[in-house]
Coordinates of N, CA, C and O in Angstrom, one line a residue:
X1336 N -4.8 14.8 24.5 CA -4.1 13.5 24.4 C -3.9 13.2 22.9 O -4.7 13.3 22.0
X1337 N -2.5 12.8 22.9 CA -2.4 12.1 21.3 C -2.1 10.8 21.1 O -1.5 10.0 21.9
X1338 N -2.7 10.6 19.9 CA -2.6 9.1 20.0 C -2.1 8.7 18.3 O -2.2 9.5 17.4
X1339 N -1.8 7.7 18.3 CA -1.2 7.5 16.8 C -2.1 6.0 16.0 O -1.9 4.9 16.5
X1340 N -2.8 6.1 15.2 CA -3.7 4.8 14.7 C -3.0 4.1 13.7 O -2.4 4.6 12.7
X1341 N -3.0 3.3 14.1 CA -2.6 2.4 12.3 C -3.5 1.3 11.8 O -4.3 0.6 12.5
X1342 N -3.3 1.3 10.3 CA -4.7 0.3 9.9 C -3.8 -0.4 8.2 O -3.2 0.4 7.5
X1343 N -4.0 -1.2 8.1 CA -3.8 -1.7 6.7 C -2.9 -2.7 6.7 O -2.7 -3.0 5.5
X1344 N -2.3 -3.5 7.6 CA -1.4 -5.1 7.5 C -2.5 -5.9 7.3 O -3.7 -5.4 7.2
X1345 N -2.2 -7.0 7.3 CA -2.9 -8.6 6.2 C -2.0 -9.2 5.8 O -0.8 -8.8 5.9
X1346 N -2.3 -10.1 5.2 CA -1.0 -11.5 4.9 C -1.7 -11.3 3.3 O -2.8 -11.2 2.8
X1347 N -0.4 -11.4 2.8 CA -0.3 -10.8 1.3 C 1.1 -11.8 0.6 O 2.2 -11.8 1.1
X1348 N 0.6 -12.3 -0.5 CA 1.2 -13.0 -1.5 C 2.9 -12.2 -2.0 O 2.9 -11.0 -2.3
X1349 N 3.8 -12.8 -2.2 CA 5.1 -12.2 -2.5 C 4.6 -11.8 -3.7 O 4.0 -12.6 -4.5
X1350 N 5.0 -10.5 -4.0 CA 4.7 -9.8 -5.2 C 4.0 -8.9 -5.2 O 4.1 -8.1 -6.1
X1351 N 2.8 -8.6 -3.8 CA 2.1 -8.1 -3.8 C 2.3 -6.9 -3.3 O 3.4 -6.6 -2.9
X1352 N 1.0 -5.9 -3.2 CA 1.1 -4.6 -2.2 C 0.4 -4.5 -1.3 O -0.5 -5.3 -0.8
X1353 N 0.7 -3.5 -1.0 CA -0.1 -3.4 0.5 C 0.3 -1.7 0.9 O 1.4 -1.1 0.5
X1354 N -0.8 -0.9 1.8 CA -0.8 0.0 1.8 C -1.4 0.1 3.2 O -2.5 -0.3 3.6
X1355 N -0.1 0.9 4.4 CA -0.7 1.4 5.7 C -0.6 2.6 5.7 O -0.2 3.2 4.8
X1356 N -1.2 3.4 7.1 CA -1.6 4.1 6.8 C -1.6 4.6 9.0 O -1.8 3.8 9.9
X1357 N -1.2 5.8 8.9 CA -1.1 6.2 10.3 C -1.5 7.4 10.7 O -0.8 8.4 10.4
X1358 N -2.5 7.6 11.4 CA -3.1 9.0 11.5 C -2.4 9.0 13.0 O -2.2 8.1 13.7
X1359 N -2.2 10.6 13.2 CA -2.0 11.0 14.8 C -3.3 11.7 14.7 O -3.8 12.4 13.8
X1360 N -4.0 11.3 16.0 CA -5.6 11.9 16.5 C -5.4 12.8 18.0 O -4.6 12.4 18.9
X1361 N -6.2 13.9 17.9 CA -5.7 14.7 18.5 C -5.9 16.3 18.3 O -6.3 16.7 17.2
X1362 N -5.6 17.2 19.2 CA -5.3 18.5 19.0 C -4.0 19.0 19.6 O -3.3 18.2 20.3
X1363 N -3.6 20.7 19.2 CA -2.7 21.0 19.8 C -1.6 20.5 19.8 O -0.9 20.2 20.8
X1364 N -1.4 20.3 18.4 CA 0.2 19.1 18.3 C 0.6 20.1 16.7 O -0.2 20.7 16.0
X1365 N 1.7 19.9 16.7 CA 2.7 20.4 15.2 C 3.3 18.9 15.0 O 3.5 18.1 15.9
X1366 N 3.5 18.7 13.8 CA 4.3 17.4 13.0 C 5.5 17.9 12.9 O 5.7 18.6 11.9
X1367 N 6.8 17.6 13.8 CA 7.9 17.6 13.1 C 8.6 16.5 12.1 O 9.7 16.7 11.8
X1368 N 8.0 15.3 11.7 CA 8.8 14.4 11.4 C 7.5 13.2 11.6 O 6.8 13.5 12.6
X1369 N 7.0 12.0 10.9 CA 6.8 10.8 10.8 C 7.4 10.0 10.4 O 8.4 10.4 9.8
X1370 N 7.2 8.0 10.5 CA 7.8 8.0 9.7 C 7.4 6.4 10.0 O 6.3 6.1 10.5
X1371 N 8.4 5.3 9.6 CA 7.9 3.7 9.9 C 9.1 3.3 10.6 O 10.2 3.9 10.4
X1372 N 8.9 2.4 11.4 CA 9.6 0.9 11.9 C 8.8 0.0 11.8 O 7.6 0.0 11.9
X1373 N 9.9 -1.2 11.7 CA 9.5 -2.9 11.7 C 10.2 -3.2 12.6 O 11.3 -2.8 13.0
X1374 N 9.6 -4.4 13.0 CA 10.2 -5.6 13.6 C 10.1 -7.1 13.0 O 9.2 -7.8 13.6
X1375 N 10.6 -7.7 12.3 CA 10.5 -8.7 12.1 C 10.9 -9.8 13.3 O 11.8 -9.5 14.1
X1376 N 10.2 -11.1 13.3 CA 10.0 -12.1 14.5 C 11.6 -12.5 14.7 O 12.4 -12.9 13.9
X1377 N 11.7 -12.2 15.9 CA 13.0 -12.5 16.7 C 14.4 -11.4 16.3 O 15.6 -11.6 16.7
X1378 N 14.0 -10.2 15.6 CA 15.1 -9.1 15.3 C 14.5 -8.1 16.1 O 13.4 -8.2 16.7
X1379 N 15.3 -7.0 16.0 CA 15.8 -5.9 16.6 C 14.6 -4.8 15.5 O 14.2 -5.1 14.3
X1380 N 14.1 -3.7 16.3 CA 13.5 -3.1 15.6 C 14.1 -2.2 14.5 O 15.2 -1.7 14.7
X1381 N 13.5 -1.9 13.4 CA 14.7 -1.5 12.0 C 13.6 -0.1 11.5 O 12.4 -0.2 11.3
X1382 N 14.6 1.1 11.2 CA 14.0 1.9 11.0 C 13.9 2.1 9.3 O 14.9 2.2 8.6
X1383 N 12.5 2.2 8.9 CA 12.6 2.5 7.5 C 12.1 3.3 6.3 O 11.9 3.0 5.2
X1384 N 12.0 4.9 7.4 CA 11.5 5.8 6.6 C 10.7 6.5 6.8 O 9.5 6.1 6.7
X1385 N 11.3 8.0 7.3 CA 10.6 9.1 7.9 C 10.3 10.0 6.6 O 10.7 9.8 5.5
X1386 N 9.4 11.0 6.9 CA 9.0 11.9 6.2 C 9.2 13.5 7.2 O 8.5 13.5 8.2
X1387 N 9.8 14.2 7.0 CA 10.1 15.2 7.9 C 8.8 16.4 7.2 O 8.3 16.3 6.1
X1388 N 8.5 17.7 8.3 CA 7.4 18.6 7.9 C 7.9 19.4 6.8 O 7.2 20.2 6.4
X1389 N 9.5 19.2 6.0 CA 9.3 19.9 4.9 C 9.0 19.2 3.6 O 8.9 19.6 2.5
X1390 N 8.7 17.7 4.2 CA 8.5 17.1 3.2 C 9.9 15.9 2.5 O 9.9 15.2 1.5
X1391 N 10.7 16.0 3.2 CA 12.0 15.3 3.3 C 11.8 14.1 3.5 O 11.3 13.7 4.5
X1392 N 12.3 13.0 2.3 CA 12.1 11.5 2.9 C 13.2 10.7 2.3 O 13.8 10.9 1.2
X1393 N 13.5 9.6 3.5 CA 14.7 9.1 3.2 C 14.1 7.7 3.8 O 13.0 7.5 4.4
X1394 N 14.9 6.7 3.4 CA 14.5 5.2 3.2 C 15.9 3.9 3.5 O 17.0 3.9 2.9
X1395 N 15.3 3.0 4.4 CA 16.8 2.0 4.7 C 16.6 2.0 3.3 O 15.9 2.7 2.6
X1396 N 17.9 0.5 2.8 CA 18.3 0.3 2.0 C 17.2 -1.0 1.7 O 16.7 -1.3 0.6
X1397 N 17.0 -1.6 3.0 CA 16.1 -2.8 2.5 C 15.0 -2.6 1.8 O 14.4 -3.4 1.1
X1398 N 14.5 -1.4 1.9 CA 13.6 -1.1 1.0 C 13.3 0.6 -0.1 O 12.4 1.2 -0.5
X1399 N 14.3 0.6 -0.2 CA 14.5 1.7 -1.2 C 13.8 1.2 -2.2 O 13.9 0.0 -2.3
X1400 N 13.2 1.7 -3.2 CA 12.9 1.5 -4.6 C 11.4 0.9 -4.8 O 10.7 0.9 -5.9
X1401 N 10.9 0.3 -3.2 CA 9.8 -0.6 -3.4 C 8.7 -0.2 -2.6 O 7.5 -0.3 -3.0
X1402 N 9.5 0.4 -1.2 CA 8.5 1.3 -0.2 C 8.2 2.9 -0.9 O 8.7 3.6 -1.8
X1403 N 7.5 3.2 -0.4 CA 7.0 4.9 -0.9 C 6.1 5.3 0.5 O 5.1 4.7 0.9
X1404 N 7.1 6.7 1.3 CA 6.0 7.1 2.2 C 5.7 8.4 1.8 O 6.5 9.1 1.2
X1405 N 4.5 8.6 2.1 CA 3.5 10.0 1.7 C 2.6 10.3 2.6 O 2.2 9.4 3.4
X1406 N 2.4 11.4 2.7 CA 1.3 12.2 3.5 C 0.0 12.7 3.1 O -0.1 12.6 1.9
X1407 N -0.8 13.1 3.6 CA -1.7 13.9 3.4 C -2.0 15.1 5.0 O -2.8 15.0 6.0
X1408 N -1.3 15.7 4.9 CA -1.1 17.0 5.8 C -2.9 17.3 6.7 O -3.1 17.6 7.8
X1409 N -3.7 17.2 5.6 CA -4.9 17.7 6.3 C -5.7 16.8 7.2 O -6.6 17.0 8.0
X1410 N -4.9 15.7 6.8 CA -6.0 14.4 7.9 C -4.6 13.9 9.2 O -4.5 12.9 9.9
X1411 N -3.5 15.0 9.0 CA -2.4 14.3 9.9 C -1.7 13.1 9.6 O -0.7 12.6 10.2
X1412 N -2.4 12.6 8.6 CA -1.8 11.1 8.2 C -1.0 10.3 7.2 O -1.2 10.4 6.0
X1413 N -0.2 9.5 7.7 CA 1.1 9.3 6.9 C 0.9 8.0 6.6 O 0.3 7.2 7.3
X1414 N 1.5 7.7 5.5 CA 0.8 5.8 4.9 C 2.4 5.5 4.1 O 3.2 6.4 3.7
X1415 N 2.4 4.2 4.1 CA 3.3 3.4 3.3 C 3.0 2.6 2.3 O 2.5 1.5 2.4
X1416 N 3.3 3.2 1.3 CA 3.0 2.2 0.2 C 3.8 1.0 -0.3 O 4.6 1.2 -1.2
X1417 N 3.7 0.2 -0.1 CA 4.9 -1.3 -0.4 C 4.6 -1.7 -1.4 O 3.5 -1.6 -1.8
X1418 N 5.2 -2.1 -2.0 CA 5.0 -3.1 -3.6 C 6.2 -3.8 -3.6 O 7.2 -3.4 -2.9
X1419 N 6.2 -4.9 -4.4 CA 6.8 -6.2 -4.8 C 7.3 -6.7 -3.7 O 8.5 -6.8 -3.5
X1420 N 6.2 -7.1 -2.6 CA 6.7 -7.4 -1.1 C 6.9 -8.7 -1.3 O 6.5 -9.4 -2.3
X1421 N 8.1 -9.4 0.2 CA 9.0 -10.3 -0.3 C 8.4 -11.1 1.5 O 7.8 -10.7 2.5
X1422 N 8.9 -12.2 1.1 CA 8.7 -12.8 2.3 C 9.7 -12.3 3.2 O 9.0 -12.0 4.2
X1423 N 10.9 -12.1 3.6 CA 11.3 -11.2 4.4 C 11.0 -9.6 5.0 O 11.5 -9.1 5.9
X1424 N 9.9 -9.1 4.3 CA 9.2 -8.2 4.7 C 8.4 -8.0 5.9 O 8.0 -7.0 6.5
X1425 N 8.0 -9.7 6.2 CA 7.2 -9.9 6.9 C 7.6 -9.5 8.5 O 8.5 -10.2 9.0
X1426 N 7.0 -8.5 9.3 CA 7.2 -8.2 10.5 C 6.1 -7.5 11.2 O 5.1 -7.4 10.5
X1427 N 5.9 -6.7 12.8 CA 5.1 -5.7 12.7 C 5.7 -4.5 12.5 O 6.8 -4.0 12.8
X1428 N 4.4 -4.0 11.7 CA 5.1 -2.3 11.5 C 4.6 -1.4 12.4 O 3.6 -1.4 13.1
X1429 N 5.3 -0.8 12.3 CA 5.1 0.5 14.0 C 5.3 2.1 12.9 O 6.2 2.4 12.1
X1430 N 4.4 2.7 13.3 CA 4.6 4.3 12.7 C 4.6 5.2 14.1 O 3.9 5.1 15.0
X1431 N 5.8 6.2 13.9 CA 6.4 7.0 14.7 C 5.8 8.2 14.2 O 5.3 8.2 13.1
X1432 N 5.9 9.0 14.9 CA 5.7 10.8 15.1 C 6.3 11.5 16.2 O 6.1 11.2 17.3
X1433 N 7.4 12.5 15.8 CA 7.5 13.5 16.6 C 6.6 14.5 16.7 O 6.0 15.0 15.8
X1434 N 6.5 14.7 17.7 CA 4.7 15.8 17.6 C 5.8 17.0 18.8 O 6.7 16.8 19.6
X1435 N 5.2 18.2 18.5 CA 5.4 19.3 19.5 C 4.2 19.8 20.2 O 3.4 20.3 19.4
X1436 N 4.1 19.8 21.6 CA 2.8 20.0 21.6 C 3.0 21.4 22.1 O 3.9 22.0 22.7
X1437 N 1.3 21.9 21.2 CA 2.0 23.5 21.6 C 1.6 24.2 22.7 O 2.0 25.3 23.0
X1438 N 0.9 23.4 23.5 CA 0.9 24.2 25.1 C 1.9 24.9 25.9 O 2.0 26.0 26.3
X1439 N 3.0 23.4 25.8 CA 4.2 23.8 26.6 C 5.6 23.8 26.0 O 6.7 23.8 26.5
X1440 N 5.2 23.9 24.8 CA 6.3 23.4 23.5 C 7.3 22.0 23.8 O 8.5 22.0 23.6
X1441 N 6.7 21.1 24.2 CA 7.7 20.1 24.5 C 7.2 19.2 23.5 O 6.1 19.0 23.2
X1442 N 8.5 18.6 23.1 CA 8.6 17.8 21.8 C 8.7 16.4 22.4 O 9.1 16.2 23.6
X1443 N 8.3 15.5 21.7 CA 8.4 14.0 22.7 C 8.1 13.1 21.0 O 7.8 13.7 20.0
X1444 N 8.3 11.7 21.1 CA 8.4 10.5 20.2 C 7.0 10.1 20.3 O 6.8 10.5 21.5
X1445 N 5.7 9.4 19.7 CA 5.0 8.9 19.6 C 5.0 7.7 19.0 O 5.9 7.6 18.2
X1446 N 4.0 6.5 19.3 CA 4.6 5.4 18.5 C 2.8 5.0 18.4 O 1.9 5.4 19.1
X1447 N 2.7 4.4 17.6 CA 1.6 3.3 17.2 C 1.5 2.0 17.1 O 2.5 1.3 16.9
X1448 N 0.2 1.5 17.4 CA 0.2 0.6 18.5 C 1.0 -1.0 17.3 O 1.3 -2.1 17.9
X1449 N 1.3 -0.9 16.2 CA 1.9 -1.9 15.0 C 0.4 -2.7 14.7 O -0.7 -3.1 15.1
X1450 N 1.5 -2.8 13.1 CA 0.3 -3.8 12.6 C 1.2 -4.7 11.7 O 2.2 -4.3 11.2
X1451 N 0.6 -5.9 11.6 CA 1.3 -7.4 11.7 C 1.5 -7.2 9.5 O 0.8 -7.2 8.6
X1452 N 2.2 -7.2 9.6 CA 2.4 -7.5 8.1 C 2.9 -8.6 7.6 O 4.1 -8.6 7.4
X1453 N 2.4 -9.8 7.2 CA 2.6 -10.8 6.5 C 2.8 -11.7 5.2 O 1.8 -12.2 4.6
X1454 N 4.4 -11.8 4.8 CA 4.5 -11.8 3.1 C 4.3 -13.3 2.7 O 5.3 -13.7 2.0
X1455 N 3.4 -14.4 2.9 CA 3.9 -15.6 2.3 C 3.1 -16.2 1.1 O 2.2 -15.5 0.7
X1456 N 3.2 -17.2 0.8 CA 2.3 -18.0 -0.4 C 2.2 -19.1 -0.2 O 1.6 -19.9 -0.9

């Protein structure tokens, strides 16, 4: 069974950073792709930045320049690093995984369970 963890939202001052962080736990899985969504209160969920297994990463526009996603391959786990966060940042964040599992080679979406990110002062 796989499962996807997330840990690192808190209510954080505009300006600040903050750093999550999403392990998939588990065996018998391949990484094709991680990556984040948000939802901020009362919107539509907004995708903002995968990291694919060659290492390929692309980013919305709302946060180009300020988000940073990275990996560490050996622990499975993918984190986001935010800086100069804004009070519209504030939403839950959700990390995704395409995983292949290699039993039956079937590829499927994983999601984690979100963690509440909050920008105000």
């Amino acid at each position: 069974q796989v499962q996807l963890v997330e840990s690192g939202g808190g209510l954080v001052q505009p300006g600040d950073s903050l750093r999550l962080s999403c392990a998939a736990a588990g065996s018998g899985f391949s990484i094709n792709a991680m990556g984040w969504y948000r939802q901020p209160p009362g919107k539509q969920r907004e995708l903002l930045t995968t990291i694919t297994r060659g290492g390929s990463t692309n980013y919305a526009d709302s946060v180009k320049g300020r988000f940073t996603i990275f990996r560490d391959n050996a622990k499975n786990t993918v984190y986001l690093q935010m800086n100069t966060l804004k009070p519209e940042d504030t939403a839950v964040y959700y990390c995704y995984a395409i995983l292949t599992l290699v039993r039956d080679s079937i590829t499927a979406h994983y999601w984690g369970q979100g963690t509440q990110v909050t920008v105000s002062s």
